[in-house]
């Protein structure tokens, strides 16, 4: 099957959606699919094209001409791209990308079925910031993209239920499928024990302080110190653009605490940092999945996540992670109690890795995606059959009407009554 993924994509990005797409594409190529990623908006670097090629993936950068009319394919580049690549199915990635409106319209005109991965972009918590702007975008631009999809891909049941409640009816090919988290290469394993009196806490991701709860994580670290547990906190990420000023303010407020901006880490260095830590913490105010969190589970690191993360119930049920209250002082108490039993922390880490193995390996996720794609293709075939049947019936009706008109005309010329 030729699967084409379309949206925003950049190799080496800190954005979790890019990591999720890349690992899915690698797994699909490894399973024998023909896989293309189209980055809508700009050309991609030649070295990235070559890296993708070595992984069995065609990477295309489509420099889209901007237009005030979001439904236009200015210059026809999108249609030419789709006609040349001729995919069996298209997988649109993420939301609030203007280019997906004309792209999806062209897909419908070419009768190419497509599905959409939301990556948490429509979750109620995500819609809190700039809510009015996002709702206007939904009604004016994005609703048509989703309504034309054969199915919506959700990463968790919570995401599915939230979307159904606020945005739309179910589509036939809708499915809940976890992200692939299966990094390439040989990864280090966790060091195997925790330092109970001075643990090293680590978190990775964008320095979006409100979303990722970095302010709460810093407050929890301070509360641990007040309990006599001298935790160190390493933040791995990037403060580019709008995150720079808030990040500087947060670090300024943490003077006197061992809270460090350890910068962005990629490749093997990221996993070495995880493996050397005592606890990975995802203290987000909302989190659909958390690619870095599941990467920590993969390495075998003990993990803690906030009670509002979508994976918290599943991981708590499997006794595979600590679940933290949103109050940093109470969260410090949970962490302190866990650190007091290093053997149980190691056992929890092992259960976390077992959870990853059962849910997030490439073959498991690809099998789920294949079923979703087959359902979408079946929907498209059924729709085409219905269209064909309607066309035949319409043509037959038009033919009967023309015959009646001819008989009526002949009878009128002969002076007889029109036929019944």
mmCIF file of C-alpha atoms in Angstrom, residues 37-418:
data_model
loop_
_atom_site.group_PDB
_atom_site.id
_atom_site.type_symbol
_atom_site.label_atom_id
_atom_site.label_comp_id
_atom_site.label_asym_id
_atom_site.label_seq_id
_atom_site.Cartn_x
_atom_site.Cartn_y
_atom_site.Cartn_z
ATOM 1 C CA UNK A 37 5.889 12.310 3.755
ATOM 2 C CA UNK A 38 4.847 15.610 2.168
ATOM 3 C CA UNK A 39 5.796 18.688 4.164
ATOM 4 C CA UNK A 40 3.180 21.270 3.222
ATOM 5 C CA UNK A 41 4.548 24.789 3.171
ATOM 6 C CA UNK A 42 8.256 24.758 2.310
ATOM 7 C CA UNK A 43 11.046 22.768 0.719
ATOM 8 C CA UNK A 44 13.024 20.367 2.894
ATOM 9 C CA UNK A 45 16.787 20.154 3.260
ATOM 10 C CA UNK A 46 18.582 17.831 0.848
ATOM 11 C CA UNK A 47 20.321 16.022 3.716
ATOM 12 C CA UNK A 48 16.920 15.291 5.295
ATOM 13 C CA UNK A 49 15.689 13.847 2.004
ATOM 14 C CA UNK A 50 18.709 11.523 1.993
ATOM 15 C CA UNK A 51 18.209 10.476 5.630
ATOM 16 C CA UNK A 52 14.603 9.636 4.845
ATOM 17 C CA UNK A 53 15.591 7.711 1.722
ATOM 18 C CA UNK A 54 17.947 5.537 3.779
ATOM 19 C CA UNK A 55 14.988 4.681 5.994
ATOM 20 C CA UNK A 56 12.874 3.725 2.986
ATOM 21 C CA UNK A 57 10.792 6.920 3.028
ATOM 22 C CA UNK A 58 10.251 9.462 0.257
ATOM 23 C CA UNK A 59 10.391 12.969 1.789
ATOM 24 C CA UNK A 60 8.938 15.790 -0.291
ATOM 25 C CA UNK A 61 8.864 19.489 0.495
ATOM 26 C CA UNK A 62 5.991 21.312 -1.172
ATOM 27 C CA UNK A 63 6.573 25.054 -1.264
ATOM 28 C CA UNK A 64 2.996 26.313 -1.186
ATOM 29 C CA UNK A 65 2.194 29.764 -2.487
ATOM 30 C CA UNK A 66 0.356 31.730 0.173
ATOM 31 C CA UNK A 67 -3.117 33.017 -0.535
ATOM 32 C CA UNK A 68 -5.776 34.847 1.432
ATOM 33 C CA UNK A 69 -8.233 32.271 0.088
ATOM 34 C CA UNK A 70 -7.466 29.169 2.146
ATOM 35 C CA UNK A 71 -9.339 26.856 -0.195
ATOM 36 C CA UNK A 72 -7.119 27.615 -3.197
ATOM 37 C CA UNK A 73 -4.274 25.545 -4.613
ATOM 38 C CA UNK A 74 -2.367 28.502 -6.019
ATOM 39 C CA UNK A 75 -0.299 27.385 -8.957
ATOM 40 C CA UNK A 76 -1.738 23.867 -8.878
ATOM 41 C CA UNK A 77 1.294 22.401 -7.059
ATOM 42 C CA UNK A 78 -0.789 20.286 -4.676
ATOM 43 C CA UNK A 79 -2.796 18.632 -7.450
ATOM 44 C CA UNK A 80 0.325 17.936 -9.498
ATOM 45 C CA UNK A 81 2.015 16.397 -6.438
ATOM 46 C CA UNK A 82 -0.919 14.088 -5.733
ATOM 47 C CA UNK A 83 -1.385 13.100 -9.354
ATOM 48 C CA UNK A 84 2.317 12.267 -9.681
ATOM 49 C CA UNK A 85 2.573 10.307 -6.409
ATOM 50 C CA UNK A 86 -0.856 8.600 -6.767
ATOM 51 C CA UNK A 87 -1.128 7.288 -3.176
ATOM 52 C CA UNK A 88 -3.651 4.645 -2.148
ATOM 53 C CA UNK A 89 -4.481 6.547 1.027
ATOM 54 C CA UNK A 90 -3.467 9.862 2.589
ATOM 55 C CA UNK A 91 -2.911 10.452 6.298
ATOM 56 C CA UNK A 92 -3.241 14.126 7.286
ATOM 57 C CA UNK A 93 -1.216 15.081 10.356
ATOM 58 C CA UNK A 94 -2.288 17.558 13.037
ATOM 59 C CA UNK A 95 -4.736 20.465 12.923
ATOM 60 C CA UNK A 96 -4.873 24.214 12.203
ATOM 61 C CA UNK A 97 -2.684 23.926 9.108
ATOM 62 C CA UNK A 98 -4.171 26.162 6.409
ATOM 63 C CA UNK A 99 -2.806 24.088 3.527
ATOM 64 C CA UNK A 100 -4.821 21.036 4.590
ATOM 65 C CA UNK A 101 -8.059 22.717 3.432
ATOM 66 C CA UNK A 102 -7.204 22.846 -0.305
ATOM 67 C CA UNK A 103 -5.218 19.609 -0.023
ATOM 68 C CA UNK A 104 -8.242 17.722 1.316
ATOM 69 C CA UNK A 105 -10.512 19.254 -1.316
ATOM 70 C CA UNK A 106 -8.193 17.989 -4.061
ATOM 71 C CA UNK A 107 -8.106 14.555 -2.429
ATOM 72 C CA UNK A 108 -11.895 14.399 -2.610
ATOM 73 C CA UNK A 109 -11.908 15.497 -6.242
ATOM 74 C CA UNK A 110 -9.388 12.752 -7.074
ATOM 75 C CA UNK A 111 -11.371 10.179 -5.037
ATOM 76 C CA UNK A 112 -8.364 9.467 -2.791
ATOM 77 C CA UNK A 113 -9.548 8.543 0.728
ATOM 78 C CA UNK A 114 -7.886 10.201 3.698
ATOM 79 C CA UNK A 115 -7.788 9.989 7.491
ATOM 80 C CA UNK A 116 -6.737 12.638 10.027
ATOM 81 C CA UNK A 117 -4.522 12.380 13.127
ATOM 82 C CA UNK A 118 -5.379 15.158 15.593
ATOM 83 C CA UNK A 119 -2.334 14.721 17.900
ATOM 84 C CA UNK A 120 -4.356 16.244 20.729
ATOM 85 C CA UNK A 121 -4.911 19.515 18.869
ATOM 86 C CA UNK A 122 -8.668 19.497 19.445
ATOM 87 C CA UNK A 123 -8.615 18.484 23.117
ATOM 88 C CA UNK A 124 -10.655 20.704 25.406
ATOM 89 C CA UNK A 125 -7.583 21.737 27.427
ATOM 90 C CA UNK A 126 -5.706 22.667 24.230
ATOM 91 C CA UNK A 127 -8.677 24.796 23.103
ATOM 92 C CA UNK A 128 -8.567 26.914 26.277
ATOM 93 C CA UNK A 129 -5.818 29.195 24.997
ATOM 94 C CA UNK A 130 -7.046 31.519 22.207
ATOM 95 C CA UNK A 131 -10.367 29.669 22.352
ATOM 96 C CA UNK A 132 -12.397 32.107 20.230
ATOM 97 C CA UNK A 133 -9.747 32.194 17.515
ATOM 98 C CA UNK A 134 -9.556 28.401 17.409
ATOM 99 C CA UNK A 135 -13.340 27.983 17.267
ATOM 100 C CA UNK A 136 -13.611 30.446 14.382
ATOM 101 C CA UNK A 137 -10.893 28.493 12.571
ATOM 102 C CA UNK A 138 -12.752 25.220 13.200
ATOM 103 C CA UNK A 139 -16.040 26.451 11.779
ATOM 104 C CA UNK A 140 -14.569 28.458 8.910
ATOM 105 C CA UNK A 141 -11.767 26.148 7.768
ATOM 106 C CA UNK A 142 -11.216 22.864 9.536
ATOM 107 C CA UNK A 143 -14.668 21.333 9.902
ATOM 108 C CA UNK A 144 -14.813 20.667 6.152
ATOM 109 C CA UNK A 145 -11.472 18.806 6.309
ATOM 110 C CA UNK A 146 -12.692 16.519 9.095
ATOM 111 C CA UNK A 147 -16.135 15.940 7.593
ATOM 112 C CA UNK A 148 -14.532 14.768 4.356
ATOM 113 C CA UNK A 149 -12.283 12.252 6.137
ATOM 114 C CA UNK A 150 -13.030 8.544 6.073
ATOM 115 C CA UNK A 151 -11.869 8.373 9.680
ATOM 116 C CA UNK A 152 -10.222 10.211 12.568
ATOM 117 C CA UNK A 153 -7.217 8.675 14.331
ATOM 118 C CA UNK A 154 -7.206 9.153 18.099
ATOM 119 C CA UNK A 155 -4.243 8.250 20.290
ATOM 120 C CA UNK A 156 -6.285 7.676 23.458
ATOM 121 C CA UNK A 157 -9.899 6.887 24.318
ATOM 122 C CA UNK A 158 -10.025 10.181 26.233
ATOM 123 C CA UNK A 159 -9.153 12.089 23.050
ATOM 124 C CA UNK A 160 -11.873 10.238 21.122
ATOM 125 C CA UNK A 161 -14.531 10.886 23.747
ATOM 126 C CA UNK A 162 -13.584 14.550 24.078
ATOM 127 C CA UNK A 163 -13.749 15.057 20.294
ATOM 128 C CA UNK A 164 -17.105 13.303 19.976
ATOM 129 C CA UNK A 165 -18.569 15.459 22.735
ATOM 130 C CA UNK A 166 -17.465 18.781 21.290
ATOM 131 C CA UNK A 167 -16.800 18.522 17.574
ATOM 132 C CA UNK A 168 -18.314 15.759 15.558
ATOM 133 C CA UNK A 169 -20.128 12.560 14.768
ATOM 134 C CA UNK A 170 -18.293 9.275 14.380
ATOM 135 C CA UNK A 171 -16.887 8.253 11.009
ATOM 136 C CA UNK A 172 -16.795 4.634 9.880
ATOM 137 C CA UNK A 173 -13.006 4.265 9.978
ATOM 138 C CA UNK A 174 -12.417 6.019 13.322
ATOM 139 C CA UNK A 175 -9.851 4.231 15.505
ATOM 140 C CA UNK A 176 -7.898 4.599 18.763
ATOM 141 C CA UNK A 177 -4.259 3.606 18.148
ATOM 142 C CA UNK A 178 -1.191 4.500 20.214
ATOM 143 C CA UNK A 179 1.830 6.230 18.710
ATOM 144 C CA UNK A 180 4.862 4.233 17.646
ATOM 145 C CA UNK A 181 7.710 4.739 20.096
ATOM 146 C CA UNK A 182 10.505 2.541 18.808
ATOM 147 C CA UNK A 183 13.657 4.603 18.340
ATOM 148 C CA UNK A 184 16.206 3.328 15.864
ATOM 149 C CA UNK A 185 19.560 1.914 16.944
ATOM 150 C CA UNK A 186 20.779 0.276 20.134
ATOM 151 C CA UNK A 187 19.583 2.220 23.183
ATOM 152 C CA UNK A 188 21.109 2.321 26.650
ATOM 153 C CA UNK A 189 19.155 0.805 29.519
ATOM 154 C CA UNK A 190 18.317 2.589 32.744
ATOM 155 C CA UNK A 191 21.051 2.478 35.371
ATOM 156 C CA UNK A 192 18.852 0.269 37.557
ATOM 157 C CA UNK A 193 18.604 2.108 40.881
ATOM 158 C CA UNK A 194 17.577 5.479 42.278
ATOM 159 C CA UNK A 195 19.413 7.928 44.496
ATOM 160 C CA UNK A 196 16.779 8.391 47.165
ATOM 161 C CA UNK A 197 18.419 11.397 48.886
ATOM 162 C CA UNK A 198 19.432 13.387 45.773
ATOM 163 C CA UNK A 199 17.508 12.125 42.730
ATOM 164 C CA UNK A 200 18.091 13.535 39.268
ATOM 165 C CA UNK A 201 14.757 14.507 37.705
ATOM 166 C CA UNK A 202 14.525 14.947 33.938
ATOM 167 C CA UNK A 203 11.892 16.235 31.545
ATOM 168 C CA UNK A 204 12.007 16.751 27.773
ATOM 169 C CA UNK A 205 9.984 18.811 25.317
ATOM 170 C CA UNK A 206 9.139 22.294 24.246
ATOM 171 C CA UNK A 207 9.619 24.948 26.899
ATOM 172 C CA UNK A 208 5.922 25.744 26.906
ATOM 173 C CA UNK A 209 5.806 26.412 30.634
ATOM 174 C CA UNK A 210 2.008 26.444 31.020
ATOM 175 C CA UNK A 211 1.293 23.384 28.862
ATOM 176 C CA UNK A 212 4.177 21.245 30.142
ATOM 177 C CA UNK A 213 3.738 22.378 33.752
ATOM 178 C CA UNK A 214 7.377 23.385 34.136
ATOM 179 C CA UNK A 215 6.395 25.923 36.806
ATOM 180 C CA UNK A 216 4.705 23.161 38.809
ATOM 181 C CA UNK A 217 7.692 20.873 38.318
ATOM 182 C CA UNK A 218 10.028 23.566 39.674
ATOM 183 C CA UNK A 219 7.691 24.075 42.649
ATOM 184 C CA UNK A 220 7.660 20.312 43.301
ATOM 185 C CA UNK A 221 11.469 20.300 43.256
ATOM 186 C CA UNK A 222 11.485 23.093 45.844
ATOM 187 C CA UNK A 223 9.016 21.129 47.988
ATOM 188 C CA UNK A 224 11.284 18.058 47.838
ATOM 189 C CA UNK A 225 14.195 20.182 49.112
ATOM 190 C CA UNK A 226 12.007 21.324 51.986
ATOM 191 C CA UNK A 227 11.536 17.646 52.839
ATOM 192 C CA UNK A 228 15.309 17.075 52.854
ATOM 193 C CA UNK A 229 15.409 15.391 49.432
ATOM 194 C CA UNK A 230 17.902 17.388 47.370
ATOM 195 C CA UNK A 231 16.559 16.705 43.901
ATOM 196 C CA UNK A 232 18.221 18.106 40.790
ATOM 197 C CA UNK A 233 16.064 19.048 37.793
ATOM 198 C CA UNK A 234 17.357 18.991 34.219
ATOM 199 C CA UNK A 235 15.145 20.531 31.550
ATOM 200 C CA UNK A 236 15.872 19.357 28.004
ATOM 201 C CA UNK A 237 14.233 21.420 25.285
ATOM 202 C CA UNK A 238 14.222 24.658 23.373
ATOM 203 C CA UNK A 239 13.113 28.177 24.306
ATOM 204 C CA UNK A 240 12.937 29.546 20.768
ATOM 205 C CA UNK A 241 10.563 32.448 20.078
ATOM 206 C CA UNK A 242 7.611 32.990 22.382
ATOM 207 C CA UNK A 243 9.007 30.660 25.058
ATOM 208 C CA UNK A 244 12.265 32.581 25.624
ATOM 209 C CA UNK A 245 11.015 35.272 28.023
ATOM 210 C CA UNK A 246 8.828 32.980 30.201
ATOM 211 C CA UNK A 247 11.677 30.475 30.429
ATOM 212 C CA UNK A 248 14.129 33.144 31.544
ATOM 213 C CA UNK A 249 11.633 34.271 34.187
ATOM 214 C CA UNK A 250 11.166 30.700 35.432
ATOM 215 C CA UNK A 251 14.928 30.107 35.760
ATOM 216 C CA UNK A 252 15.264 33.435 37.551
ATOM 217 C CA UNK A 253 12.604 32.394 40.050
ATOM 218 C CA UNK A 254 14.506 29.126 40.651
ATOM 219 C CA UNK A 255 17.785 30.724 41.756
ATOM 220 C CA UNK A 256 19.236 28.707 44.610
ATOM 221 C CA UNK A 257 17.707 25.485 43.294
ATOM 222 C CA UNK A 258 19.577 23.003 41.056
ATOM 223 C CA UNK A 259 17.191 23.621 38.153
ATOM 224 C CA UNK A 260 19.115 23.649 34.864
ATOM 225 C CA UNK A 261 18.306 24.463 31.266
ATOM 226 C CA UNK A 262 20.217 21.498 29.857
ATOM 227 C CA UNK A 263 19.309 22.342 26.266
ATOM 228 C CA UNK A 264 17.890 20.200 23.521
ATOM 229 C CA UNK A 265 19.274 16.687 23.157
ATOM 230 C CA UNK A 266 18.694 14.356 20.233
ATOM 231 C CA UNK A 267 19.763 10.925 19.084
ATOM 232 C CA UNK A 268 21.684 8.691 21.458
ATOM 233 C CA UNK A 269 22.489 11.619 23.791
ATOM 234 C CA UNK A 270 18.802 11.917 24.674
ATOM 235 C CA UNK A 271 18.545 8.284 25.711
ATOM 236 C CA UNK A 272 21.820 8.444 27.629
ATOM 237 C CA UNK A 273 20.413 11.349 29.626
ATOM 238 C CA UNK A 274 17.222 9.405 30.317
ATOM 239 C CA UNK A 275 19.133 6.258 31.298
ATOM 240 C CA UNK A 276 21.267 8.213 33.789
ATOM 241 C CA UNK A 277 18.275 9.836 35.504
ATOM 242 C CA UNK A 278 16.374 8.692 38.590
ATOM 243 C CA UNK A 279 12.902 9.807 37.504
ATOM 244 C CA UNK A 280 11.373 11.162 34.307
ATOM 245 C CA UNK A 281 8.586 13.648 35.114
ATOM 246 C CA UNK A 282 5.759 14.792 32.819
ATOM 247 C CA UNK A 283 3.932 17.386 34.914
ATOM 248 C CA UNK A 284 1.760 18.686 32.076
ATOM 249 C CA UNK A 285 -1.513 20.525 32.573
ATOM 250 C CA UNK A 286 -2.742 18.322 29.746
ATOM 251 C CA UNK A 287 -0.961 15.719 27.653
ATOM 252 C CA UNK A 288 -2.449 13.495 24.988
ATOM 253 C CA UNK A 289 0.383 10.951 24.918
ATOM 254 C CA UNK A 290 3.840 12.328 25.604
ATOM 255 C CA UNK A 291 6.407 10.906 23.203
ATOM 256 C CA UNK A 292 9.312 11.623 25.560
ATOM 257 C CA UNK A 293 7.431 10.049 28.458
ATOM 258 C CA UNK A 294 6.952 6.797 26.517
ATOM 259 C CA UNK A 295 10.583 6.950 25.348
ATOM 260 C CA UNK A 296 11.506 6.983 29.042
ATOM 261 C CA UNK A 297 9.325 3.906 29.574
ATOM 262 C CA UNK A 298 11.130 2.266 26.651
ATOM 263 C CA UNK A 299 14.540 2.877 28.252
ATOM 264 C CA UNK A 300 13.232 1.485 31.546
ATOM 265 C CA UNK A 301 13.365 4.712 33.573
ATOM 266 C CA UNK A 302 10.897 5.215 36.448
ATOM 267 C CA UNK A 303 8.241 7.677 35.279
ATOM 268 C CA UNK A 304 5.921 10.147 37.004
ATOM 269 C CA UNK A 305 3.113 12.007 35.226
ATOM 270 C CA UNK A 306 0.383 14.404 36.270
ATOM 271 C CA UNK A 307 -3.081 13.061 37.005
ATOM 272 C CA UNK A 308 -4.545 14.981 34.035
ATOM 273 C CA UNK A 309 -2.342 13.291 31.409
ATOM 274 C CA UNK A 310 -4.399 10.970 29.191
ATOM 275 C CA UNK A 311 -2.108 8.002 29.870
ATOM 276 C CA UNK A 312 -2.318 8.392 33.675
ATOM 277 C CA UNK A 313 -5.259 5.964 34.155
ATOM 278 C CA UNK A 314 -3.709 3.249 31.940
ATOM 279 C CA UNK A 315 -0.270 3.504 33.532
ATOM 280 C CA UNK A 316 -1.741 3.644 37.048
ATOM 281 C CA UNK A 317 -3.810 0.515 36.352
ATOM 282 C CA UNK A 318 -0.645 -1.270 35.185
ATOM 283 C CA UNK A 319 1.276 0.089 38.227
ATOM 284 C CA UNK A 320 3.760 1.356 35.652
ATOM 285 C CA UNK A 321 4.164 4.996 36.779
ATOM 286 C CA UNK A 322 3.659 7.441 39.624
ATOM 287 C CA UNK A 323 0.574 9.630 39.176
ATOM 288 C CA UNK A 324 1.088 13.143 40.583
ATOM 289 C CA UNK A 325 -1.613 15.451 41.993
ATOM 290 C CA UNK A 326 -1.670 18.896 40.407
ATOM 291 C CA UNK A 327 -0.694 20.446 43.762
ATOM 292 C CA UNK A 328 3.159 20.486 43.757
ATOM 293 C CA UNK A 329 3.373 20.042 47.520
ATOM 294 C CA UNK A 330 1.204 16.915 47.402
ATOM 295 C CA UNK A 331 3.152 15.679 44.376
ATOM 296 C CA UNK A 332 6.397 16.030 46.344
ATOM 297 C CA UNK A 333 4.883 13.767 48.981
ATOM 298 C CA UNK A 334 4.081 11.107 46.358
ATOM 299 C CA UNK A 335 7.632 11.231 44.990
ATOM 300 C CA UNK A 336 9.199 11.185 48.458
ATOM 301 C CA UNK A 337 7.209 8.092 49.453
ATOM 302 C CA UNK A 338 8.206 6.301 46.240
ATOM 303 C CA UNK A 339 11.898 7.149 46.668
ATOM 304 C CA UNK A 340 11.814 5.566 50.109
ATOM 305 C CA UNK A 341 11.348 2.151 48.428
ATOM 306 C CA UNK A 342 14.025 1.873 45.710
ATOM 307 C CA UNK A 343 13.181 -1.774 45.024
ATOM 308 C CA UNK A 344 9.573 -0.922 44.189
ATOM 309 C CA UNK A 345 10.768 1.973 41.996
ATOM 310 C CA UNK A 346 12.835 -0.490 39.953
ATOM 311 C CA UNK A 347 9.890 -2.898 39.736
ATOM 312 C CA UNK A 348 7.626 -0.052 38.585
ATOM 313 C CA UNK A 349 10.146 0.829 35.889
ATOM 314 C CA UNK A 350 10.090 -2.775 34.647
ATOM 315 C CA UNK A 351 6.287 -2.707 34.487
ATOM 316 C CA UNK A 352 6.504 0.552 32.555
ATOM 317 C CA UNK A 353 8.745 -1.023 29.970
ATOM 318 C CA UNK A 354 6.351 -3.982 29.675
ATOM 319 C CA UNK A 355 3.474 -1.531 29.026
ATOM 320 C CA UNK A 356 5.501 0.081 26.225
ATOM 321 C CA UNK A 357 6.253 -3.339 24.715
ATOM 322 C CA UNK A 358 2.576 -4.279 24.601
ATOM 323 C CA UNK A 359 1.283 -0.994 23.145
ATOM 324 C CA UNK A 360 3.857 1.121 21.309
ATOM 325 C CA UNK A 361 6.146 -1.094 19.236
ATOM 326 C CA UNK A 362 6.110 -0.582 15.485
ATOM 327 C CA UNK A 363 4.445 -3.885 14.458
ATOM 328 C CA UNK A 364 1.624 -3.394 16.982
ATOM 329 C CA UNK A 365 0.812 0.134 15.807
ATOM 330 C CA UNK A 366 1.232 -0.617 12.092
ATOM 331 C CA UNK A 367 -1.259 -3.488 12.378
ATOM 332 C CA UNK A 368 -3.787 -1.093 13.900
ATOM 333 C CA UNK A 369 -3.151 1.533 11.230
ATOM 334 C CA UNK A 370 -3.473 -1.034 8.448
ATOM 335 C CA UNK A 371 -6.911 -2.002 9.766
ATOM 336 C CA UNK A 372 -7.932 1.668 9.856
ATOM 337 C CA UNK A 373 -6.666 2.261 6.307
ATOM 338 C CA UNK A 374 -8.480 -0.825 5.007
ATOM 339 C CA UNK A 375 -11.683 0.425 6.606
ATOM 340 C CA UNK A 376 -11.169 3.838 4.964
ATOM 341 C CA UNK A 377 -10.543 2.221 1.577
ATOM 342 C CA UNK A 378 -13.667 0.117 2.030
ATOM 343 C CA UNK A 379 -15.681 3.268 2.767
ATOM 344 C CA UNK A 380 -14.329 4.878 -0.403
ATOM 345 C CA UNK A 381 -15.184 1.804 -2.496
ATOM 346 C CA UNK A 382 -18.713 1.687 -1.080
ATOM 347 C CA UNK A 383 -19.197 5.397 -1.764
ATOM 348 C CA UNK A 384 -17.962 4.952 -5.339
ATOM 349 C CA UNK A 385 -20.385 2.039 -5.821
ATOM 350 C CA UNK A 386 -23.274 4.128 -4.507
ATOM 351 C CA UNK A 387 -22.315 6.969 -6.816
ATOM 352 C CA UNK A 388 -22.135 4.570 -9.765
ATOM 353 C CA UNK A 389 -25.561 3.109 -8.936
ATOM 354 C CA UNK A 390 -27.117 6.560 -8.602
ATOM 355 C CA UNK A 391 -25.580 7.551 -11.935
ATOM 356 C CA UNK A 392 -27.016 4.473 -13.662
ATOM 357 C CA UNK A 393 -30.469 5.074 -12.173
ATOM 358 C CA UNK A 394 -30.337 8.737 -13.161
ATOM 359 C CA UNK A 395 -29.302 7.900 -16.698
ATOM 360 C CA UNK A 396 -32.084 5.312 -16.961
ATOM 361 C CA UNK A 397 -34.630 7.822 -15.698
ATOM 362 C CA UNK A 398 -33.395 10.427 -18.156
ATOM 363 C CA UNK A 399 -33.633 7.855 -20.950
ATOM 364 C CA UNK A 400 -37.224 6.975 -20.041
ATOM 365 C CA UNK A 401 -38.118 10.626 -19.894
ATOM 366 C CA UNK A 402 -36.657 11.254 -23.347
ATOM 367 C CA UNK A 403 -38.648 8.316 -24.789
ATOM 368 C CA UNK A 404 -41.894 9.640 -23.301
ATOM 369 C CA UNK A 405 -41.215 13.081 -24.727
ATOM 370 C CA UNK A 406 -40.614 11.613 -28.184
ATOM 371 C CA UNK A 407 -43.878 9.593 -28.092
ATOM 372 C CA UNK A 408 -45.744 12.657 -26.863
ATOM 373 C CA UNK A 409 -44.376 14.735 -29.724
ATOM 374 C CA UNK A 410 -45.313 12.082 -32.337
ATOM 375 C CA UNK A 411 -48.854 11.757 -30.943
ATOM 376 C CA UNK A 412 -49.322 15.495 -30.958
ATOM 377 C CA UNK A 413 -48.285 15.726 -34.597
ATOM 378 C CA UNK A 414 -50.737 12.920 -35.474
ATOM 379 C CA UNK A 415 -53.554 14.652 -33.607
ATOM 380 C CA UNK A 416 -53.945 11.875 -31.018
ATOM 381 C CA UNK A 417 -53.978 11.965 -27.265
ATOM 382 C CA UNK A 418 -50.606 11.943 -25.547
#
